[in-house]
């Protein structure tokens, strides 16, 4: 089938609000945008849990450690779920991690660590 025909089918699905599945034909830029956006979200989930994990051993009671472990586990699950979703679009997890480490892929985190603990980034940053 010609690209123009595939594009017409894709456009008709979008116009009709029909779901586009990962194995469906889609414009390459559309696929790459999905990969970029979802992998950025996955990276953000994982990077966001890292400073929280540092505080597990410092939590003052077993109950508070349990709460923190549950939070870190929750964020790891979000990240892994999103990595799995992106893999269905045709990129491997290794490629995504390589993109993160090389700086090609970005992440967002509103937290950062200071010697006094985790804090929110100031609004001007
Ligand atoms: Fe999360």
mmCIF file of N, CA and C and ligand atoms in Angstrom:
data_model
loop_
_atom_site.group_PDB
_atom_site.id
_atom_site.type_symbol
_atom_site.label_atom_id
_atom_site.label_comp_id
_atom_site.label_asym_id
_atom_site.label_seq_id
_atom_site.Cartn_x
_atom_site.Cartn_y
_atom_site.Cartn_z
ATOM 1 N N UNK A 1 0.857 -1.187 0.000
ATOM 2 C CA UNK A 1 0.000 0.000 0.000
ATOM 3 C C UNK A 1 0.900 1.246 0.000
ATOM 4 N N UNK A 2 0.526 2.235 -0.766
ATOM 5 C CA UNK A 2 1.325 3.457 -0.882
ATOM 6 C C UNK A 2 1.250 4.277 0.410
ATOM 7 N N UNK A 3 2.299 5.035 0.662
ATOM 8 C CA UNK A 3 2.353 5.875 1.878
ATOM 9 C C UNK A 3 1.157 6.818 1.943
ATOM 10 N N UNK A 4 0.781 7.374 0.785
ATOM 11 C CA UNK A 4 -0.359 8.312 0.768
ATOM 12 C C UNK A 4 -1.635 7.614 1.248
ATOM 13 N N UNK A 5 -1.809 6.361 0.852
ATOM 14 C CA UNK A 5 -2.997 5.617 1.285
ATOM 15 C C UNK A 5 -2.945 5.351 2.791
ATOM 16 N N UNK A 6 -1.771 4.966 3.268
ATOM 17 C CA UNK A 6 -1.618 4.737 4.703
ATOM 18 C C UNK A 6 -1.874 6.019 5.491
ATOM 19 N N UNK A 7 -1.375 7.127 4.947
ATOM 20 C CA UNK A 7 -1.584 8.425 5.603
ATOM 21 C C UNK A 7 -3.075 8.764 5.645
ATOM 22 N N UNK A 8 -3.775 8.487 4.548
ATOM 23 C CA UNK A 8 -5.219 8.773 4.507
ATOM 24 C C UNK A 8 -5.968 7.934 5.540
ATOM 25 N N UNK A 9 -5.603 6.680 5.657
ATOM 26 C CA UNK A 9 -6.245 5.807 6.649
ATOM 27 C C UNK A 9 -5.963 6.321 8.055
ATOM 28 N N UNK A 10 -4.696 6.679 8.279
ATOM 29 C CA UNK A 10 -4.306 7.220 9.586
ATOM 30 C C UNK A 10 -5.097 8.499 9.892
ATOM 31 N N UNK A 11 -5.143 9.409 8.918
ATOM 32 C CA UNK A 11 -5.855 10.682 9.122
ATOM 33 C C UNK A 11 -7.336 10.448 9.392
ATOM 34 N N UNK A 12 -7.916 9.477 8.689
ATOM 35 C CA UNK A 12 -9.340 9.182 8.886
ATOM 36 C C UNK A 12 -9.582 8.644 10.295
ATOM 37 N N UNK A 13 -8.667 7.818 10.786
ATOM 38 C CA UNK A 13 -8.798 7.300 12.150
ATOM 39 C C UNK A 13 -8.719 8.437 13.163
ATOM 40 N N UNK A 14 -7.767 9.328 12.967
ATOM 41 C CA UNK A 14 -7.627 10.467 13.888
ATOM 42 C C UNK A 14 -8.890 11.316 13.855
ATOM 43 N N UNK A 15 -9.390 11.589 12.643
ATOM 44 C CA UNK A 15 -10.596 12.427 12.509
ATOM 45 C C UNK A 15 -11.799 11.770 13.171
ATOM 46 N N UNK A 16 -11.851 10.448 13.131
ATOM 47 C CA UNK A 16 -12.978 9.714 13.722
ATOM 48 C C UNK A 16 -12.735 9.382 15.193
ATOM 49 N N UNK A 17 -11.604 9.866 15.731
ATOM 50 C CA UNK A 17 -11.246 9.622 17.132
ATOM 51 C C UNK A 17 -11.093 8.124 17.413
ATOM 52 N N UNK A 18 -10.538 7.409 16.434
ATOM 53 C CA UNK A 18 -10.279 5.968 16.586
ATOM 54 C C UNK A 18 -8.882 5.796 17.149
ATOM 55 N N UNK A 19 -8.744 4.874 18.066
ATOM 56 C CA UNK A 19 -7.452 4.639 18.720
ATOM 57 C C UNK A 19 -6.418 4.120 17.719
ATOM 58 N N UNK A 20 -5.207 4.659 17.811
ATOM 59 C CA UNK A 20 -4.081 4.185 17.008
ATOM 60 C C UNK A 20 -3.283 3.223 17.883
ATOM 61 N N UNK A 21 -3.132 2.004 17.415
ATOM 62 C CA UNK A 21 -2.396 0.992 18.176
ATOM 63 C C UNK A 21 -0.925 0.985 17.757
ATOM 64 N N UNK A 22 -0.028 0.533 18.633
ATOM 65 C CA UNK A 22 1.412 0.581 18.320
ATOM 66 C C UNK A 22 1.802 -0.105 17.015
ATOM 67 N N UNK A 23 1.125 -1.194 16.663
ATOM 68 C CA UNK A 23 1.483 -1.927 15.440
ATOM 69 C C UNK A 23 0.839 -1.326 14.196
ATOM 70 N N UNK A 24 -0.075 -0.367 14.384
ATOM 71 C CA UNK A 24 -0.695 0.304 13.239
ATOM 72 C C UNK A 24 0.335 1.175 12.528
ATOM 73 N N UNK A 25 0.118 1.390 11.245
ATOM 74 C CA UNK A 25 0.975 2.341 10.546
ATOM 75 C C UNK A 25 0.701 3.721 11.127
ATOM 76 N N UNK A 26 1.749 4.482 11.289
ATOM 77 C CA UNK A 26 1.626 5.888 11.702
ATOM 78 C C UNK A 26 2.820 6.625 11.128
ATOM 79 N N UNK A 27 2.678 7.927 10.892
ATOM 80 C CA UNK A 27 3.819 8.687 10.384
ATOM 81 C C UNK A 27 5.014 8.535 11.332
ATOM 82 N N UNK A 28 6.192 8.452 10.778
ATOM 83 C CA UNK A 28 7.378 8.213 11.594
ATOM 84 C C UNK A 28 7.582 9.316 12.638
ATOM 85 N N UNK A 29 7.313 10.566 12.272
ATOM 86 C CA UNK A 29 7.469 11.656 13.253
ATOM 87 C C UNK A 29 6.470 11.506 14.409
ATOM 88 N N UNK A 30 5.283 11.008 14.091
ATOM 89 C CA UNK A 30 4.266 10.774 15.119
ATOM 90 C C UNK A 30 4.771 9.704 16.085
ATOM 91 N N UNK A 31 5.313 8.591 15.502
ATOM 92 C CA UNK A 31 5.845 7.504 16.333
ATOM 93 C C UNK A 31 7.009 8.009 17.199
ATOM 94 N N UNK A 32 7.905 8.770 16.604
ATOM 95 C CA UNK A 32 9.054 9.274 17.360
ATOM 96 C C UNK A 32 8.632 10.243 18.463
ATOM 97 N N UNK A 33 7.590 11.016 18.203
ATOM 98 C CA UNK A 33 7.086 11.923 19.240
ATOM 99 C C UNK A 33 6.510 11.134 20.410
ATOM 100 N N UNK A 34 5.766 10.074 20.100
ATOM 101 C CA UNK A 34 5.235 9.234 21.176
ATOM 102 C C UNK A 34 6.364 8.614 21.992
ATOM 103 N N UNK A 35 7.377 8.106 21.284
ATOM 104 C CA UNK A 35 8.519 7.502 21.974
ATOM 105 C C UNK A 35 9.198 8.532 22.865
ATOM 106 N N UNK A 36 9.413 9.722 22.345
ATOM 107 C CA UNK A 36 10.075 10.764 23.140
ATOM 108 C C UNK A 36 9.243 11.137 24.368
ATOM 109 N N UNK A 37 7.956 11.352 24.177
ATOM 110 C CA UNK A 37 7.122 11.800 25.291
ATOM 111 C C UNK A 37 6.960 10.715 26.360
ATOM 112 N N UNK A 38 6.690 9.489 25.924
ATOM 113 C CA UNK A 38 6.451 8.428 26.911
ATOM 114 C C UNK A 38 7.751 8.026 27.603
ATOM 115 N N UNK A 39 8.860 7.986 26.843
ATOM 116 C CA UNK A 39 10.129 7.624 27.502
ATOM 117 C C UNK A 39 10.561 8.726 28.466
ATOM 118 N N UNK A 40 10.287 9.981 28.124
ATOM 119 C CA UNK A 40 10.602 11.065 29.066
ATOM 120 C C UNK A 40 9.815 10.880 30.355
ATOM 121 N N UNK A 41 8.574 10.490 30.227
ATOM 122 C CA UNK A 41 7.761 10.246 31.417
ATOM 123 C C UNK A 41 8.344 9.074 32.220
ATOM 124 N N UNK A 42 8.735 7.995 31.516
ATOM 125 C CA UNK A 42 9.328 6.832 32.199
ATOM 126 C C UNK A 42 10.611 7.240 32.928
ATOM 127 N N UNK A 43 11.484 7.953 32.237
ATOM 128 C CA UNK A 43 12.735 8.395 32.868
ATOM 129 C C UNK A 43 12.435 9.253 34.100
ATOM 130 N N UNK A 44 11.429 10.100 33.987
ATOM 131 C CA UNK A 44 11.097 10.996 35.102
ATOM 132 C C UNK A 44 10.614 10.221 36.317
ATOM 133 N N UNK A 45 9.864 9.147 36.070
ATOM 134 C CA UNK A 45 9.406 8.316 37.189
ATOM 135 C C UNK A 45 10.605 7.691 37.909
ATOM 136 N N UNK A 46 11.554 7.170 37.121
ATOM 137 C CA UNK A 46 12.703 6.483 37.723
ATOM 138 C C UNK A 46 13.637 7.487 38.402
ATOM 139 N N UNK A 47 13.955 8.563 37.711
ATOM 140 C CA UNK A 47 14.856 9.567 38.298
ATOM 141 C C UNK A 47 14.211 10.185 39.536
ATOM 142 N N UNK A 48 12.899 10.365 39.494
ATOM 143 C CA UNK A 48 12.201 10.966 40.625
ATOM 144 C C UNK A 48 12.254 10.119 41.876
ATOM 145 N N UNK A 49 12.344 8.795 41.711
ATOM 146 C CA UNK A 49 12.365 7.941 42.903
ATOM 147 C C UNK A 49 13.762 7.839 43.509
ATOM 148 N N UNK A 50 14.798 8.197 42.764
ATOM 149 C CA UNK A 50 16.163 8.010 43.266
ATOM 150 C C UNK A 50 16.435 8.783 44.556
ATOM 151 N N UNK A 51 16.112 10.069 44.614
ATOM 152 C CA UNK A 51 16.371 10.755 45.898
ATOM 153 C C UNK A 51 15.492 10.236 47.023
ATOM 154 N N UNK A 52 14.295 9.762 46.687
ATOM 155 C CA UNK A 52 13.423 9.206 47.728
ATOM 156 C C UNK A 52 14.051 7.934 48.299
ATOM 157 N N UNK A 53 14.655 7.126 47.417
ATOM 158 C CA UNK A 53 15.291 5.886 47.856
ATOM 159 C C UNK A 53 16.429 6.137 48.823
ATOM 160 N N UNK A 54 17.115 7.266 48.628
ATOM 161 C CA UNK A 54 18.228 7.595 49.525
ATOM 162 C C UNK A 54 17.772 7.808 50.962
ATOM 163 N N UNK A 55 16.490 8.087 51.147
ATOM 164 C CA UNK A 55 16.002 8.407 52.486
ATOM 165 C C UNK A 55 15.414 7.213 53.221
ATOM 166 N N UNK A 56 15.352 6.059 52.575
ATOM 167 C CA UNK A 56 14.750 4.891 53.242
ATOM 168 C C UNK A 56 15.519 4.540 54.516
ATOM 169 N N UNK A 57 16.843 4.487 54.399
ATOM 170 C CA UNK A 57 17.631 4.095 55.577
ATOM 171 C C UNK A 57 17.628 5.185 56.660
ATOM 172 N N UNK A 58 17.250 6.392 56.281
ATOM 173 C CA UNK A 58 17.250 7.495 57.254
ATOM 174 C C UNK A 58 15.896 7.719 57.915
ATOM 175 N N UNK A 59 14.874 7.047 57.414
ATOM 176 C CA UNK A 59 13.545 7.227 58.002
ATOM 177 C C UNK A 59 13.590 6.795 59.466
ATOM 178 N N UNK A 60 12.928 7.554 60.354
ATOM 179 C CA UNK A 60 13.119 7.346 61.792
ATOM 180 C C UNK A 60 12.411 6.132 62.389
ATOM 181 N N UNK A 61 11.522 5.497 61.663
ATOM 182 C CA UNK A 61 10.842 4.325 62.245
ATOM 183 C C UNK A 61 10.579 3.312 61.134
ATOM 184 N N UNK A 62 10.290 2.085 61.559
ATOM 185 C CA UNK A 62 9.993 1.036 60.577
ATOM 186 C C UNK A 62 8.756 1.409 59.767
ATOM 187 N N UNK A 63 7.758 1.964 60.435
ATOM 188 C CA UNK A 63 6.526 2.362 59.732
ATOM 189 C C UNK A 63 6.836 3.396 58.652
ATOM 190 N N UNK A 64 7.663 4.365 58.975
ATOM 191 C CA UNK A 64 8.007 5.393 57.984
ATOM 192 C C UNK A 64 8.879 4.815 56.870
ATOM 193 N N UNK A 65 9.740 3.869 57.221
ATOM 194 C CA UNK A 65 10.537 3.196 56.177
ATOM 195 C C UNK A 65 9.596 2.451 55.225
ATOM 196 N N UNK A 66 8.605 1.773 55.792
ATOM 197 C CA UNK A 66 7.646 1.036 54.959
ATOM 198 C C UNK A 66 6.901 1.978 54.021
ATOM 199 N N UNK A 67 6.513 3.122 54.520
ATOM 200 C CA UNK A 67 5.794 4.106 53.702
ATOM 201 C C UNK A 67 6.681 4.566 52.551
ATOM 202 N N UNK A 68 7.934 4.845 52.864
ATOM 203 C CA UNK A 68 8.870 5.324 51.841
ATOM 204 C C UNK A 68 9.187 4.235 50.815
ATOM 205 N N UNK A 69 9.371 3.003 51.285
ATOM 206 C CA UNK A 69 9.616 1.881 50.361
ATOM 207 C C UNK A 69 8.423 1.723 49.415
ATOM 208 N N UNK A 70 7.221 1.837 49.956
ATOM 209 C CA UNK A 70 6.023 1.703 49.118
ATOM 210 C C UNK A 70 5.987 2.802 48.054
ATOM 211 N N UNK A 71 6.369 4.009 48.437
ATOM 212 C CA UNK A 71 6.380 5.133 47.487
ATOM 213 C C UNK A 71 7.405 4.891 46.388
ATOM 214 N N UNK A 72 8.610 4.465 46.784
ATOM 215 C CA UNK A 72 9.669 4.204 45.793
ATOM 216 C C UNK A 72 9.241 3.055 44.873
ATOM 217 N N UNK A 73 8.677 2.014 45.450
ATOM 218 C CA UNK A 73 8.218 0.879 44.648
ATOM 219 C C UNK A 73 7.128 1.321 43.670
ATOM 220 N N UNK A 74 6.258 2.197 44.130
ATOM 221 C CA UNK A 74 5.180 2.719 43.294
ATOM 222 C C UNK A 74 5.769 3.440 42.069
ATOM 223 N N UNK A 75 6.738 4.308 42.308
ATOM 224 C CA UNK A 75 7.341 5.072 41.202
ATOM 225 C C UNK A 75 8.102 4.147 40.256
ATOM 226 N N UNK A 76 8.787 3.158 40.794
ATOM 227 C CA UNK A 76 9.479 2.189 39.926
ATOM 228 C C UNK A 76 8.472 1.485 39.032
ATOM 229 N N UNK A 77 7.349 1.130 39.600
ATOM 230 C CA UNK A 77 6.304 0.467 38.814
ATOM 231 C C UNK A 77 5.788 1.363 37.701
ATOM 232 N N UNK A 78 5.600 2.638 38.020
ATOM 233 C CA UNK A 78 5.160 3.578 36.971
ATOM 234 C C UNK A 78 6.177 3.616 35.836
ATOM 235 N N UNK A 79 7.447 3.710 36.204
ATOM 236 C CA UNK A 79 8.501 3.779 35.191
ATOM 237 C C UNK A 79 8.552 2.514 34.345
ATOM 238 N N UNK A 80 8.495 1.364 34.988
ATOM 239 C CA UNK A 80 8.569 0.107 34.245
ATOM 240 C C UNK A 80 7.364 -0.073 33.337
ATOM 241 N N UNK A 81 6.201 0.330 33.812
ATOM 242 C CA UNK A 81 4.993 0.242 32.997
ATOM 243 C C UNK A 81 5.144 1.107 31.742
ATOM 244 N N UNK A 82 5.662 2.312 31.937
ATOM 245 C CA UNK A 82 5.837 3.225 30.796
ATOM 246 C C UNK A 82 6.928 2.722 29.845
ATOM 247 N N UNK A 83 8.030 2.180 30.381
ATOM 248 C CA UNK A 83 9.062 1.606 29.501
ATOM 249 C C UNK A 83 8.461 0.485 28.658
ATOM 250 N N UNK A 84 7.641 -0.339 29.271
ATOM 251 C CA UNK A 84 7.000 -1.429 28.521
ATOM 252 C C UNK A 84 6.102 -0.878 27.418
ATOM 253 N N UNK A 85 5.375 0.176 27.715
ATOM 254 C CA UNK A 85 4.499 0.788 26.706
ATOM 255 C C UNK A 85 5.328 1.321 25.535
ATOM 256 N N UNK A 86 6.432 1.970 25.837
ATOM 257 C CA UNK A 86 7.263 2.544 24.758
ATOM 258 C C UNK A 86 7.874 1.432 23.912
ATOM 259 N N UNK A 87 8.251 0.336 24.538
ATOM 260 C CA UNK A 87 8.852 -0.763 23.771
ATOM 261 C C UNK A 87 7.907 -1.272 22.687
ATOM 262 N N UNK A 88 6.608 -1.171 22.905
ATOM 263 C CA UNK A 88 5.658 -1.619 21.880
ATOM 264 C C UNK A 88 5.711 -0.733 20.639
ATOM 265 N N UNK A 89 6.312 0.455 20.780
ATOM 266 C CA UNK A 89 6.416 1.380 19.639
ATOM 267 C C UNK A 89 7.678 1.148 18.822
ATOM 268 N N UNK A 90 8.508 0.175 19.232
ATOM 269 C CA UNK A 90 9.638 -0.195 18.394
ATOM 270 C C UNK A 90 11.000 0.286 18.858
ATOM 271 N N UNK A 91 11.147 0.585 20.133
ATOM 272 C CA UNK A 91 12.460 0.968 20.669
ATOM 273 C C UNK A 91 12.740 0.055 21.858
ATOM 274 N N UNK A 92 13.999 -0.327 22.011
ATOM 275 C CA UNK A 92 14.338 -1.209 23.134
ATOM 276 C C UNK A 92 14.595 -0.383 24.392
ATOM 277 N N UNK A 93 14.487 -1.059 25.519
ATOM 278 C CA UNK A 93 14.761 -0.379 26.784
ATOM 279 C C UNK A 93 16.219 0.071 26.846
ATOM 280 N N UNK A 94 17.120 -0.769 26.297
ATOM 281 C CA UNK A 94 18.540 -0.396 26.270
ATOM 282 C C UNK A 94 18.762 0.900 25.493
ATOM 283 N N UNK A 95 18.060 1.043 24.363
ATOM 284 C CA UNK A 95 18.195 2.280 23.579
ATOM 285 C C UNK A 95 17.713 3.490 24.382
ATOM 286 N N UNK A 96 16.592 3.308 25.080
ATOM 287 C CA UNK A 96 16.063 4.430 25.873
ATOM 288 C C UNK A 96 17.030 4.828 26.981
ATOM 289 N N UNK A 97 17.612 3.824 27.645
ATOM 290 C CA UNK A 97 18.556 4.117 28.731
ATOM 291 C C UNK A 97 19.801 4.790 28.161
ATOM 292 N N UNK A 98 20.253 4.319 26.988
ATOM 293 C CA UNK A 98 21.403 4.943 26.345
ATOM 294 C C UNK A 98 21.097 6.408 26.004
ATOM 295 N N UNK A 99 19.897 6.665 25.509
ATOM 296 C CA UNK A 99 19.509 8.046 25.200
ATOM 297 C C UNK A 99 19.475 8.910 26.458
ATOM 298 N N UNK A 100 19.028 8.331 27.562
ATOM 299 C CA UNK A 100 19.009 9.085 28.824
ATOM 300 C C UNK A 100 20.428 9.398 29.269
ATOM 301 N N UNK A 101 21.296 8.391 29.231
ATOM 302 C CA UNK A 101 22.667 8.582 29.704
ATOM 303 C C UNK A 101 23.460 9.526 28.810
ATOM 304 N N UNK A 102 23.167 9.526 27.517
ATOM 305 C CA UNK A 102 23.902 10.402 26.602
ATOM 306 C C UNK A 102 23.364 11.834 26.613
ATOM 307 N N UNK A 103 22.201 12.037 27.226
ATOM 308 C CA UNK A 103 21.607 13.361 27.262
ATOM 309 C C UNK A 103 20.650 13.620 26.117
ATOM 310 N N UNK A 104 20.529 12.654 25.193
ATOM 311 C CA UNK A 104 19.575 12.835 24.085
ATOM 312 C C UNK A 104 18.145 12.852 24.612
ATOM 313 N N UNK A 105 17.873 11.977 25.583
ATOM 314 C CA UNK A 105 16.546 11.949 26.202
ATOM 315 C C UNK A 105 16.583 12.781 27.479
ATOM 316 N N UNK A 106 15.475 13.385 27.767
ATOM 317 C CA UNK A 106 15.374 14.255 28.943
ATOM 318 C C UNK A 106 14.449 13.635 29.975
ATOM 319 N N UNK A 107 14.456 14.213 31.149
ATOM 320 C CA UNK A 107 13.498 13.845 32.180
ATOM 321 C C UNK A 107 13.119 15.107 32.924
ATOM 322 N N UNK A 108 12.036 15.024 33.655
ATOM 323 C CA UNK A 108 11.586 16.161 34.456
ATOM 324 C C UNK A 108 11.512 15.724 35.902
ATOM 325 N N UNK A 109 12.011 16.542 36.761
ATOM 326 C CA UNK A 109 11.868 16.274 38.179
ATOM 327 C C UNK A 109 11.741 17.603 38.892
ATOM 328 N N UNK A 110 10.766 17.692 39.759
ATOM 329 C CA UNK A 110 10.599 18.931 40.514
ATOM 330 C C UNK A 110 11.336 18.845 41.840
ATOM 331 N N UNK A 111 11.993 17.694 42.083
ATOM 332 C CA UNK A 111 12.714 17.515 43.336
ATOM 333 C C UNK A 111 14.211 17.562 43.099
ATOM 334 N N UNK A 112 14.933 17.989 44.069
ATOM 335 C CA UNK A 112 16.372 17.834 44.046
ATOM 336 C C UNK A 112 16.862 17.676 45.471
ATOM 337 N N UNK A 113 18.033 17.082 45.583
ATOM 338 C CA UNK A 113 18.557 16.765 46.909
ATOM 339 C C UNK A 113 19.476 17.872 47.407
ATOM 340 N N UNK A 114 19.378 18.148 48.658
ATOM 341 C CA UNK A 114 20.309 19.044 49.329
ATOM 342 C C UNK A 114 20.855 18.277 50.521
ATOM 343 N N UNK A 115 21.863 18.796 51.170
ATOM 344 C CA UNK A 115 22.362 18.102 52.374
ATOM 345 C C UNK A 115 21.285 17.953 53.447
ATOM 346 N N UNK A 116 20.246 18.785 53.387
ATOM 347 C CA UNK A 116 19.189 18.726 54.389
ATOM 348 C C UNK A 116 17.993 17.885 53.959
ATOM 349 N N UNK A 117 18.045 17.321 52.761
ATOM 350 C CA UNK A 117 16.931 16.467 52.325
ATOM 351 C C UNK A 117 16.458 16.799 50.936
ATOM 352 N N UNK A 118 15.306 16.283 50.626
ATOM 353 C CA UNK A 118 14.704 16.496 49.298
ATOM 354 C C UNK A 118 13.860 17.754 49.371
ATOM 355 N N UNK A 119 13.928 18.553 48.344
ATOM 356 C CA UNK A 119 13.146 19.780 48.338
ATOM 357 C C UNK A 119 12.581 20.002 46.953
ATOM 358 N N UNK A 120 11.632 20.891 46.843
ATOM 359 C CA UNK A 120 11.069 21.253 45.542
ATOM 360 C C UNK A 120 11.981 22.269 44.871
ATOM 361 N N UNK A 121 12.045 22.178 43.565
ATOM 362 C CA UNK A 121 12.802 23.195 42.839
ATOM 363 C C UNK A 121 12.092 24.531 43.010
ATOM 364 N N UNK A 122 12.864 25.594 43.182
ATOM 365 C CA UNK A 122 12.247 26.918 43.222
ATOM 366 C C UNK A 122 11.520 27.212 41.906
ATOM 367 N N UNK A 123 10.465 27.973 41.970
ATOM 368 C CA UNK A 123 9.638 28.242 40.796
ATOM 369 C C UNK A 123 10.420 28.877 39.652
ATOM 370 N N UNK A 124 11.439 29.675 39.962
ATOM 371 C CA UNK A 124 12.168 30.346 38.883
ATOM 372 C C UNK A 124 13.068 29.396 38.113
ATOM 373 N N UNK A 125 13.330 28.202 38.615
ATOM 374 C CA UNK A 125 14.129 27.237 37.876
ATOM 375 C C UNK A 125 13.215 26.490 36.954
HETATM 376 FE FE1 LIG B 1 4.771 8.070 39.501
#
